[in-house]
Coordinates of C-alpha atoms in Angstrom, one line a residue:
M1 CA -43.7 18.4 -223.9
A2 CA -45.9 15.8 -222.2
V3 CA -48.6 17.3 -219.9
T4 CA -48.8 15.7 -216.5
A5 CA -51.5 15.7 -213.9
G6 CA -50.4 19.1 -212.7
A7 CA -48.5 20.4 -215.7
A8 CA -49.0 23.9 -217.2
P9 CA -50.4 24.1 -220.8
R10 CA -49.1 26.3 -223.5
R11 CA -50.5 29.4 -225.3
S12 CA -53.5 30.9 -223.5
N13 CA -54.3 30.4 -219.9
Q14 CA -50.9 28.9 -219.0
R15 CA -51.0 29.9 -215.4
A16 CA -54.6 29.1 -215.1
A17 CA -54.4 25.5 -216.3
C18 CA -51.3 24.8 -214.2
A19 CA -53.2 26.1 -211.2
V20 CA -56.1 23.8 -212.0
L21 CA -54.0 20.7 -212.2
A22 CA -51.4 21.6 -209.7
V23 CA -54.0 22.0 -207.0
A24 CA -56.0 19.1 -208.2
L25 CA -53.3 16.5 -208.7
A26 CA -50.1 18.1 -207.5
G27 CA -46.8 18.9 -209.2
C28 CA -45.9 20.2 -212.7
S29 CA -43.6 17.4 -213.9
Q30 CA -43.0 16.0 -217.3
G31 CA -43.9 12.5 -218.5
P32 CA -42.5 10.4 -221.4
S33 CA -42.3 12.1 -224.8
A34 CA -43.4 9.1 -226.9
V35 CA -47.2 9.3 -226.9
T36 CA -49.9 9.3 -229.5
I37 CA -51.8 12.3 -228.2
R38 CA -51.1 14.8 -225.4
P39 CA -54.1 17.1 -224.6
V40 CA -53.2 20.5 -223.5
V41 CA -55.3 21.4 -220.5
D42 CA -56.6 25.0 -220.1
G43 CA -58.5 26.3 -217.1
P44 CA -59.8 29.3 -215.2
S45 CA -57.5 32.2 -214.5
D46 CA -57.3 33.3 -210.8
D47 CA -60.8 32.0 -210.3
M48 CA -60.9 29.5 -207.4
D49 CA -64.7 29.1 -207.5
A50 CA -64.5 27.5 -210.9
T51 CA -61.2 25.6 -210.3
P52 CA -61.7 22.0 -209.3
L53 CA -59.8 21.6 -206.0
G54 CA -58.8 18.5 -204.2
L55 CA -58.8 16.0 -207.0
D56 CA -56.7 12.9 -206.4
T57 CA -57.6 11.4 -209.8
V58 CA -58.9 12.3 -213.2
E59 CA -60.3 10.0 -215.9
M60 CA -59.7 10.5 -219.6
S61 CA -61.2 8.8 -222.6
V62 CA -61.1 9.0 -226.4
A63 CA -64.2 8.4 -228.5
H64 CA -65.6 9.1 -231.9
A65 CA -67.7 12.2 -231.8
G66 CA -71.1 11.2 -230.4
G67 CA -70.0 7.6 -229.8
A68 CA -68.9 5.3 -227.1
D69 CA -65.4 5.4 -225.5
Q70 CA -62.6 3.7 -227.5
K71 CA -60.0 4.1 -224.8
L72 CA -60.5 4.9 -221.1
Q73 CA -57.7 5.6 -218.6
L74 CA -57.5 6.7 -215.0
F75 CA -54.7 9.1 -214.0
K76 CA -53.4 9.4 -210.4
R77 CA -51.6 12.3 -208.9
G78 CA -48.4 13.1 -210.8
Q79 CA -49.0 10.8 -213.8
A80 CA -48.5 12.2 -217.3
L81 CA -51.8 13.0 -219.1
E82 CA -51.1 11.2 -222.3
L83 CA -53.1 8.6 -224.3
S84 CA -51.5 6.0 -226.6
G85 CA -52.7 3.3 -228.8
L86 CA -55.6 5.4 -230.1
P87 CA -57.7 4.6 -233.2
F88 CA -57.2 6.6 -236.3
G89 CA -60.1 8.9 -237.2
D90 CA -61.0 12.3 -238.2
D91 CA -63.8 12.7 -235.6
L92 CA -62.1 11.9 -232.3
V93 CA -62.8 13.7 -229.0
V94 CA -60.9 13.6 -225.8
H95 CA -63.0 13.7 -222.6
M96 CA -61.7 14.4 -219.1
W97 CA -63.7 14.0 -215.8
G98 CA -62.7 14.7 -212.2
P99 CA -62.6 12.5 -210.3
D100 CA -64.3 10.2 -212.9
R101 CA -67.5 9.9 -214.8
D102 CA -69.0 7.0 -212.8
V103 CA -68.7 8.8 -209.4
T104 CA -72.0 10.5 -208.6
D105 CA -70.2 13.6 -207.2
N106 CA -67.8 14.2 -210.1
I107 CA -67.4 18.0 -210.1
A108 CA -65.3 18.8 -213.2
Y109 CA -65.4 18.1 -216.9
G110 CA -63.8 19.1 -220.1
R111 CA -63.5 17.9 -223.7
T112 CA -61.7 18.8 -226.8
C113 CA -63.2 19.9 -230.1
V114 CA -63.2 17.2 -232.7
V115 CA -59.6 16.3 -233.8
S116 CA -58.1 14.1 -236.5
V117 CA -55.5 11.4 -235.8
A118 CA -53.9 10.0 -238.9
A119 CA -50.8 7.9 -239.6
D120 CA -49.4 10.3 -242.1
A121 CA -50.0 13.5 -240.1
P122 CA -48.4 15.2 -237.1
V123 CA -49.6 14.1 -233.7
P124 CA -52.3 16.6 -232.5
E125 CA -52.1 18.4 -229.2
P126 CA -55.7 19.6 -228.8
H127 CA -56.7 22.0 -226.0
L128 CA -59.2 20.9 -223.4
F129 CA -60.8 23.4 -221.0
F130 CA -61.2 21.8 -217.6
S131 CA -63.2 23.4 -214.8
R132 CA -66.1 22.8 -212.4
K133 CA -69.3 22.0 -214.1
G134 CA -72.1 24.6 -214.1
K135 CA -69.6 27.4 -213.4
F136 CA -68.5 30.6 -215.1
A137 CA -64.7 30.8 -215.2
T138 CA -62.6 33.9 -215.8
L139 CA -60.2 33.6 -218.7
D140 CA -56.8 35.1 -219.1
I141 CA -57.9 36.9 -222.3
R142 CA -59.2 40.5 -222.7
P143 CA -61.0 41.1 -225.9
V144 CA -61.6 44.5 -227.4
T145 CA -64.4 46.2 -225.4
R146 CA -67.6 46.0 -227.4
V147 CA -71.3 46.5 -226.5
A148 CA -74.1 45.3 -228.9
G149 CA -71.4 43.4 -230.8
L150 CA -71.7 40.0 -232.5
S151 CA -70.2 36.6 -231.7
I152 CA -70.4 34.2 -234.6
P153 CA -69.7 30.5 -234.4
Y154 CA -67.6 29.8 -237.5
L155 CA -65.5 26.9 -238.5
G156 CA -65.1 25.7 -235.0
S157 CA -64.0 29.1 -233.6
A158 CA -65.8 32.2 -232.4
L159 CA -65.6 35.5 -234.3
L160 CA -66.1 38.7 -232.4
I161 CA -67.3 41.5 -234.7
A162 CA -68.8 45.0 -234.7
G163 CA -70.5 46.7 -231.7
H164 CA -69.3 49.9 -230.0
D165 CA -67.2 51.1 -227.2
D166 CA -67.0 54.5 -225.4
D167 CA -65.4 56.0 -228.5
G168 CA -67.8 54.7 -231.1
P169 CA -68.1 51.7 -233.5
V170 CA -65.5 48.9 -233.1
T171 CA -63.9 47.8 -236.4
E172 CA -61.5 45.1 -235.2
V173 CA -62.4 41.5 -235.8
E174 CA -61.1 39.0 -233.2
R175 CA -61.1 35.2 -233.2
F176 CA -61.0 32.6 -230.4
D177 CA -60.1 29.1 -231.3
P178 CA -60.9 26.6 -228.5
S179 CA -59.0 23.8 -230.2
T180 CA -55.7 25.7 -229.9
G181 CA -56.5 28.1 -227.1
E182 CA -55.4 31.0 -229.3
F183 CA -57.1 34.4 -229.2
H184 CA -56.0 37.1 -231.7
P185 CA -57.2 39.8 -234.1
V186 CA -57.8 38.6 -237.7
G187 CA -58.8 41.7 -239.6
M188 CA -60.9 44.9 -239.8
V189 CA -64.4 45.6 -241.0
G190 CA -66.2 48.9 -241.6
Q191 CA -67.8 50.8 -238.8
R192 CA -71.2 49.6 -237.8
D193 CA -73.3 49.2 -234.6
Q194 CA -76.5 47.3 -234.0
A195 CA -75.8 45.0 -236.9
V196 CA -77.0 41.4 -237.2
Q197 CA -75.2 38.2 -238.3
A198 CA -75.9 35.0 -240.2
L199 CA -74.1 32.0 -241.7
F200 CA -74.4 31.8 -245.5
T201 CA -73.9 28.3 -246.9
P202 CA -74.2 28.1 -250.7
P203 CA -74.4 24.5 -252.2
N204 CA -71.3 24.9 -254.3
G205 CA -69.1 27.2 -252.3
P206 CA -67.6 27.7 -248.8
Q207 CA -69.6 28.7 -245.8
R208 CA -69.3 32.4 -245.0
A209 CA -70.2 34.6 -242.0
L210 CA -72.2 37.7 -242.9
V211 CA -72.5 40.9 -241.0
I212 CA -75.6 42.8 -242.1
G213 CA -77.1 46.2 -241.5
G214 CA -76.5 48.4 -238.5
S215 CA -75.6 52.1 -238.4
A216 CA -72.5 54.4 -238.2
N217 CA -72.6 58.1 -237.6
N218 CA -76.4 57.9 -237.5
L219 CA -76.6 56.5 -241.0
G220 CA -77.5 53.0 -242.1
V221 CA -74.7 50.8 -243.3
N222 CA -75.7 49.2 -246.6
D223 CA -72.6 47.1 -247.2
I224 CA -72.5 43.4 -246.1
D225 CA -69.2 42.3 -244.5
V226 CA -68.4 38.8 -245.8
I227 CA -65.9 36.7 -243.9
E228 CA -64.5 33.5 -245.4
G229 CA -62.1 31.0 -243.7
L230 CA -59.1 29.9 -245.7
N231 CA -57.1 26.7 -245.6
D232 CA -54.2 28.3 -243.7
G233 CA -56.5 29.4 -240.8
L234 CA -56.6 33.0 -242.0
M235 CA -59.8 34.9 -242.7
R236 CA -60.6 36.7 -246.0
M237 CA -62.7 39.9 -245.6
S238 CA -64.8 41.2 -248.5
V239 CA -67.8 43.4 -249.0
A240 CA -71.1 42.8 -250.8
T241 CA -73.4 45.7 -251.7
S242 CA -77.0 45.9 -250.5
D243 CA -79.6 48.5 -249.5
M244 CA -80.2 47.0 -246.0
G245 CA -78.8 49.9 -244.0
R246 CA -81.3 49.4 -241.1
V247 CA -81.3 48.7 -237.4
G248 CA -83.6 46.5 -235.5
L249 CA -83.6 44.1 -238.4
T250 CA -83.2 40.3 -238.3
A251 CA -81.1 37.8 -240.4
T252 CA -82.1 34.1 -240.4
T253 CA -80.3 31.2 -242.2
L254 CA -82.8 29.1 -244.1
G255 CA -82.7 25.3 -244.5
N256 CA -81.2 25.7 -248.0
G257 CA -78.3 27.8 -246.7
N258 CA -79.6 31.1 -248.0
V259 CA -80.4 34.0 -245.6
I260 CA -83.5 36.2 -245.3
V261 CA -83.2 39.7 -243.8
V262 CA -86.5 41.1 -242.4
G263 CA -87.8 44.5 -241.4
G264 CA -85.9 47.0 -239.3
R265 CA -85.8 50.8 -239.1
I266 CA -83.8 53.2 -241.2
P267 CA -81.8 55.3 -238.7
G268 CA -83.7 58.6 -238.3
G269 CA -86.4 57.3 -240.6
P270 CA -89.3 54.9 -240.8
V271 CA -89.8 51.3 -239.9
V272 CA -89.8 49.2 -243.1
G273 CA -91.4 45.9 -244.1
D274 CA -88.8 44.7 -246.6
I275 CA -87.9 41.0 -246.8
D276 CA -84.6 40.5 -248.6
E277 CA -83.0 37.1 -249.6
I278 CA -79.2 36.6 -249.8
A279 CA -78.6 33.8 -252.3
P280 CA -75.5 32.7 -254.2
S281 CA -74.7 34.4 -257.4
A282 CA -74.9 32.2 -260.5
S283 CA -71.2 32.8 -261.4
D284 CA -69.2 32.2 -258.2
S285 CA -71.6 31.6 -255.3
T286 CA -70.8 34.9 -253.7
P287 CA -73.8 36.3 -251.6
L288 CA -76.2 38.3 -253.7
P289 CA -79.1 40.2 -252.0
S290 CA -82.5 40.9 -253.5
K291 CA -85.9 42.0 -252.3
I292 CA -88.4 39.2 -252.5
A293 CA -91.4 40.2 -250.3
M294 CA -93.0 42.7 -248.0
L295 CA -94.3 42.3 -244.4
A296 CA -98.0 43.0 -243.9
H297 CA -97.0 44.6 -240.6
P298 CA -93.7 46.5 -240.9
R299 CA -91.7 46.2 -237.7
A300 CA -88.3 46.6 -235.9
G301 CA -86.9 44.9 -232.8
H302 CA -88.7 41.7 -233.7
T303 CA -87.5 38.1 -234.0
A304 CA -87.4 35.8 -237.0
T305 CA -87.0 32.1 -236.0
R306 CA -86.6 29.1 -238.3
I307 CA -88.8 26.3 -237.0
G308 CA -87.0 23.1 -237.5
D309 CA -84.1 21.9 -239.5
A310 CA -85.9 20.8 -242.7
R311 CA -84.8 22.4 -245.9
A312 CA -88.3 23.9 -246.3
A313 CA -88.7 24.9 -242.6
E314 CA -90.7 28.1 -242.3
V315 CA -89.6 31.2 -240.4
L316 CA -91.8 32.8 -237.7
I317 CA -91.6 36.6 -237.6
A318 CA -93.0 37.8 -234.3
G319 CA -93.2 40.9 -232.2
G320 CA -91.3 44.1 -232.7
A321 CA -92.6 47.7 -232.8
D322 CA -94.2 49.8 -235.5
D323 CA -93.5 53.4 -236.6
T324 CA -95.3 54.7 -233.5
G325 CA -93.4 52.4 -231.1
T326 CA -96.4 50.2 -230.5
P327 CA -95.6 46.5 -230.2
V328 CA -96.9 44.5 -233.1
G329 CA -99.1 41.6 -231.9
T330 CA -99.7 39.8 -235.2
A331 CA -97.0 37.4 -236.3
E332 CA -96.2 36.5 -239.9
R333 CA -94.9 33.2 -241.4
F334 CA -92.3 33.1 -244.2
D335 CA -92.4 30.1 -246.5
P336 CA -89.0 29.4 -248.2
L337 CA -90.6 27.2 -250.9
S338 CA -92.7 30.1 -252.3
N339 CA -90.2 32.8 -251.1
G340 CA -93.2 34.7 -249.7
L341 CA -95.5 35.0 -246.7
I342 CA -98.1 32.5 -245.8
D343 CA -101.6 33.8 -246.0
T344 CA -102.9 33.7 -242.4
T345 CA -105.8 36.2 -242.9
A346 CA -108.4 33.7 -241.8
S347 CA -106.6 32.8 -238.6
P348 CA -103.8 35.3 -237.8
P349 CA -101.3 34.2 -235.2
I350 CA -101.6 36.7 -232.3
M351 CA -99.0 36.9 -229.5
V352 CA -100.2 36.6 -225.9
H353 CA -98.0 39.5 -225.0
P354 CA -97.0 41.7 -228.0
R355 CA -93.4 42.7 -227.3
S356 CA -90.2 44.0 -228.8
G357 CA -86.5 43.6 -227.9
H358 CA -87.2 40.0 -226.8
A359 CA -85.6 36.7 -227.6
A360 CA -87.2 33.8 -229.4
V361 CA -85.5 30.4 -229.0
P362 CA -86.5 27.1 -230.7
L363 CA -87.0 24.1 -228.4
I364 CA -86.3 20.5 -229.1
D365 CA -90.0 19.7 -229.3
G366 CA -90.5 22.0 -232.3
S367 CA -92.0 24.9 -230.4
V368 CA -90.6 28.3 -229.7
V369 CA -90.2 30.1 -226.4
F370 CA -90.4 33.9 -226.1
I371 CA -88.3 35.5 -223.4
G372 CA -88.4 39.0 -222.0
G373 CA -88.8 42.2 -224.0
L374 CA -91.0 45.3 -223.6
D375 CA -94.6 45.9 -224.3
A376 CA -96.6 49.1 -224.2
T377 CA -96.4 49.3 -220.4
G378 CA -92.9 48.1 -219.7
P379 CA -91.0 44.8 -219.1
V380 CA -92.6 41.6 -220.0
R381 CA -91.7 38.9 -217.5
E382 CA -94.1 36.2 -218.6
L383 CA -92.7 33.7 -221.1
E384 CA -95.0 32.5 -223.9
G385 CA -94.8 29.8 -226.5
Y386 CA -95.6 29.1 -230.1
R387 CA -96.3 25.7 -231.7
P388 CA -97.0 25.1 -235.4
G389 CA -100.6 24.2 -235.8
V390 CA -101.5 25.6 -232.4
G391 CA -100.2 29.2 -232.5
F392 CA -99.2 31.3 -229.4
F393 CA -100.1 30.1 -226.0
R394 CA -99.6 31.0 -222.3
Y395 CA -97.4 28.8 -220.1
S396 CA -98.4 28.0 -216.5
N397 CA -96.1 29.6 -213.9
A398 CA -93.3 30.6 -216.4
V399 CA -92.5 34.1 -215.1
L400 CA -89.2 35.8 -214.6
S401 CA -88.5 37.4 -211.3
V402 CA -88.1 41.1 -210.9
D403 CA -84.3 40.8 -210.7
Q404 CA -83.9 38.8 -213.9
A405 CA -83.2 40.4 -217.2
V406 CA -85.8 41.3 -219.8
V407 CA -83.6 43.3 -222.2
D408 CA -79.9 43.3 -223.4
F409 CA -79.5 39.7 -222.2
A410 CA -78.0 36.9 -224.3
T411 CA -79.4 33.4 -224.9
T412 CA -77.4 30.3 -225.8
I413 CA -78.8 26.8 -226.6
L414 CA -76.6 24.4 -224.6
P415 CA -75.6 20.9 -225.9
D416 CA -78.4 19.2 -223.8
G417 CA -81.1 21.4 -225.3
R418 CA -81.5 23.8 -222.4
I419 CA -81.2 27.5 -222.8
L420 CA -78.6 29.6 -220.9
V421 CA -79.7 33.2 -220.3
T422 CA -76.9 35.6 -219.2
G423 CA -76.7 39.1 -218.0
G424 CA -78.8 42.0 -219.4
R425 CA -81.0 44.5 -217.5
A426 CA -84.1 44.0 -215.5
G427 CA -85.7 47.0 -217.1
P428 CA -84.8 49.5 -219.9
A429 CA -83.2 51.9 -217.4
G430 CA -81.7 49.2 -215.2
G431 CA -78.0 48.5 -214.5
R432 CA -76.0 45.6 -215.9
I433 CA -76.5 42.4 -214.0
E434 CA -74.3 39.3 -213.5
R435 CA -77.0 36.8 -212.9
A436 CA -77.8 33.9 -215.2
Y437 CA -80.4 31.3 -215.4
V438 CA -81.2 28.1 -217.3
I439 CA -84.5 27.4 -219.0
D440 CA -85.4 23.7 -219.2
T441 CA -88.7 22.1 -220.2
N442 CA -91.0 19.9 -218.2
P443 CA -90.9 16.5 -220.0
F444 CA -94.6 15.9 -219.4
D445 CA -96.2 19.1 -220.6
G446 CA -93.4 21.2 -222.1
T447 CA -93.7 24.0 -219.6
P448 CA -90.5 26.0 -219.2
I449 CA -88.7 25.6 -215.9
I450 CA -86.6 28.6 -214.9
T451 CA -83.7 27.7 -212.7
P452 CA -81.0 30.2 -211.5
T453 CA -77.5 29.0 -212.2
D454 CA -74.0 30.3 -211.3
S455 CA -73.5 34.0 -211.7
M456 CA -71.0 35.5 -214.0
M457 CA -68.0 37.2 -212.4
Y458 CA -68.8 40.5 -214.0
A459 CA -72.1 42.3 -214.7
R460 CA -72.8 42.5 -218.4
A461 CA -75.5 43.9 -220.8
G462 CA -75.4 44.0 -224.6
H463 CA -72.7 41.3 -224.4
Q464 CA -71.8 38.4 -226.6
A465 CA -72.4 34.7 -225.8
V466 CA -71.5 31.9 -228.2
L467 CA -71.4 28.1 -228.0
L468 CA -68.0 26.8 -228.8
C469 CA -67.2 23.5 -230.5
D470 CA -66.3 21.8 -227.1
G471 CA -69.7 22.6 -225.7
T472 CA -68.6 25.5 -223.4
V473 CA -70.0 29.1 -223.8
L474 CA -67.7 32.1 -224.4
I475 CA -68.9 35.3 -222.8
T476 CA -67.4 38.6 -223.9
G477 CA -68.1 42.3 -223.9
G478 CA -71.0 44.2 -222.4
A479 CA -68.8 45.4 -219.5
P480 CA -66.3 48.3 -218.8
P481 CA -63.0 48.4 -220.8
G482 CA -60.4 45.9 -219.8
F483 CA -62.7 43.2 -218.3
P484 CA -61.7 39.7 -219.2
A485 CA -63.7 37.1 -221.0
E486 CA -65.6 34.3 -219.2
R487 CA -66.4 30.7 -220.1
Y488 CA -69.4 28.7 -218.9
N489 CA -68.9 25.0 -218.5
P490 CA -72.2 23.1 -218.8
P491 CA -72.8 19.6 -217.5
D492 CA -71.4 16.8 -219.7
T493 CA -74.8 15.7 -220.9
G494 CA -75.1 16.0 -224.7
R495 CA -71.3 16.7 -225.1
R496 CA -70.2 13.4 -226.5

């Protein structure tokens, strides 16, 4: 079936996408069947705020990922959305603007994930999510309700794992594939809440998604759930044994593909200072955990942030609380070359605002920004930074407002390098909020600029937010049962 400017797509969001294009370009008619590629256009579901209304034209292009357009075409009302005469390649992307990319007030954008077009393969029909830029759009999918769950970007899709609902831990694993628009369960894992995630990439084996730690029935979960994608699109679930049954721990992928797991608290027990490494076994590259070091300052509710993309990039361990609940002010640095902590006794890195339950996000200039969290007196609204060779420092005028979240929020690095912060609570006893904001950096002095953006349709806290392969952000969970997922469509900058 050829998709016209106004035609309904297949699989998920059928009514939504037809509504988008029917309103924008009128009519759900069919075009010629002999085309090279027919993108399937998805869109918001019953969400007029995110739906691009009143479009007389749209513009589509095909380009190699990150490259210049190879073919560009303008479509008027009623024309079939189909592109022919495309170059062969395994890294092609279809872009769509409304009304077109060169008009200063273009309001809508969408792109596909990377697709392959080959002479000896079936013609692809990739999905493209098209909506107003800078808006949250409601989707026609309703994931399993989960709070404090995980969303893992894996093999171009998003895996939703773990967390809890009103009845206890959630064991169902769900997968959303933006390239096909399909959302469905893919398996089950053991019961666990407050777990952490990491991607494990051995040099001689497939990448795997790991779910580590957490608790079930007030006991720590020692097993690691290992998820591996197969060639037929299915997921293989397996278990690796460990002794990392802790909450408030962190898992960080190193530059060499291994994972370090740091600190945490044994449920009902003490805070620990263990640093474990998950490395490939010598026989078959399966993940094998082992204890390699100890923190000088045991902590839970901290962050562990890899600084840079180099194979030997160090990890900054900051914040968290000790056994007495007191925030830990002294940060520690892990060196993957020595598999140990760097001696900073002579000049220890001290946080401006010791905090726990915060977020730490790397910036494109090599620094790290710390957002939210709690200190000994309550919410921390002042952002602070860390830069290698400088240490922690205070920003000028980078302070969250009293109605912006400091706990239970989610952060996502957007394709243009900005940080999207969604939902959460303005205090530890506050209600869920729907507000969102974007953190950009001043190009002259690197100071964060906090700018409110569109609000989510639903208030969420302890939710999941994951960047998809098309540059949009999938928002799930953290809301009452039955609430639909949402999708944030950033500007097209950085999404080539």
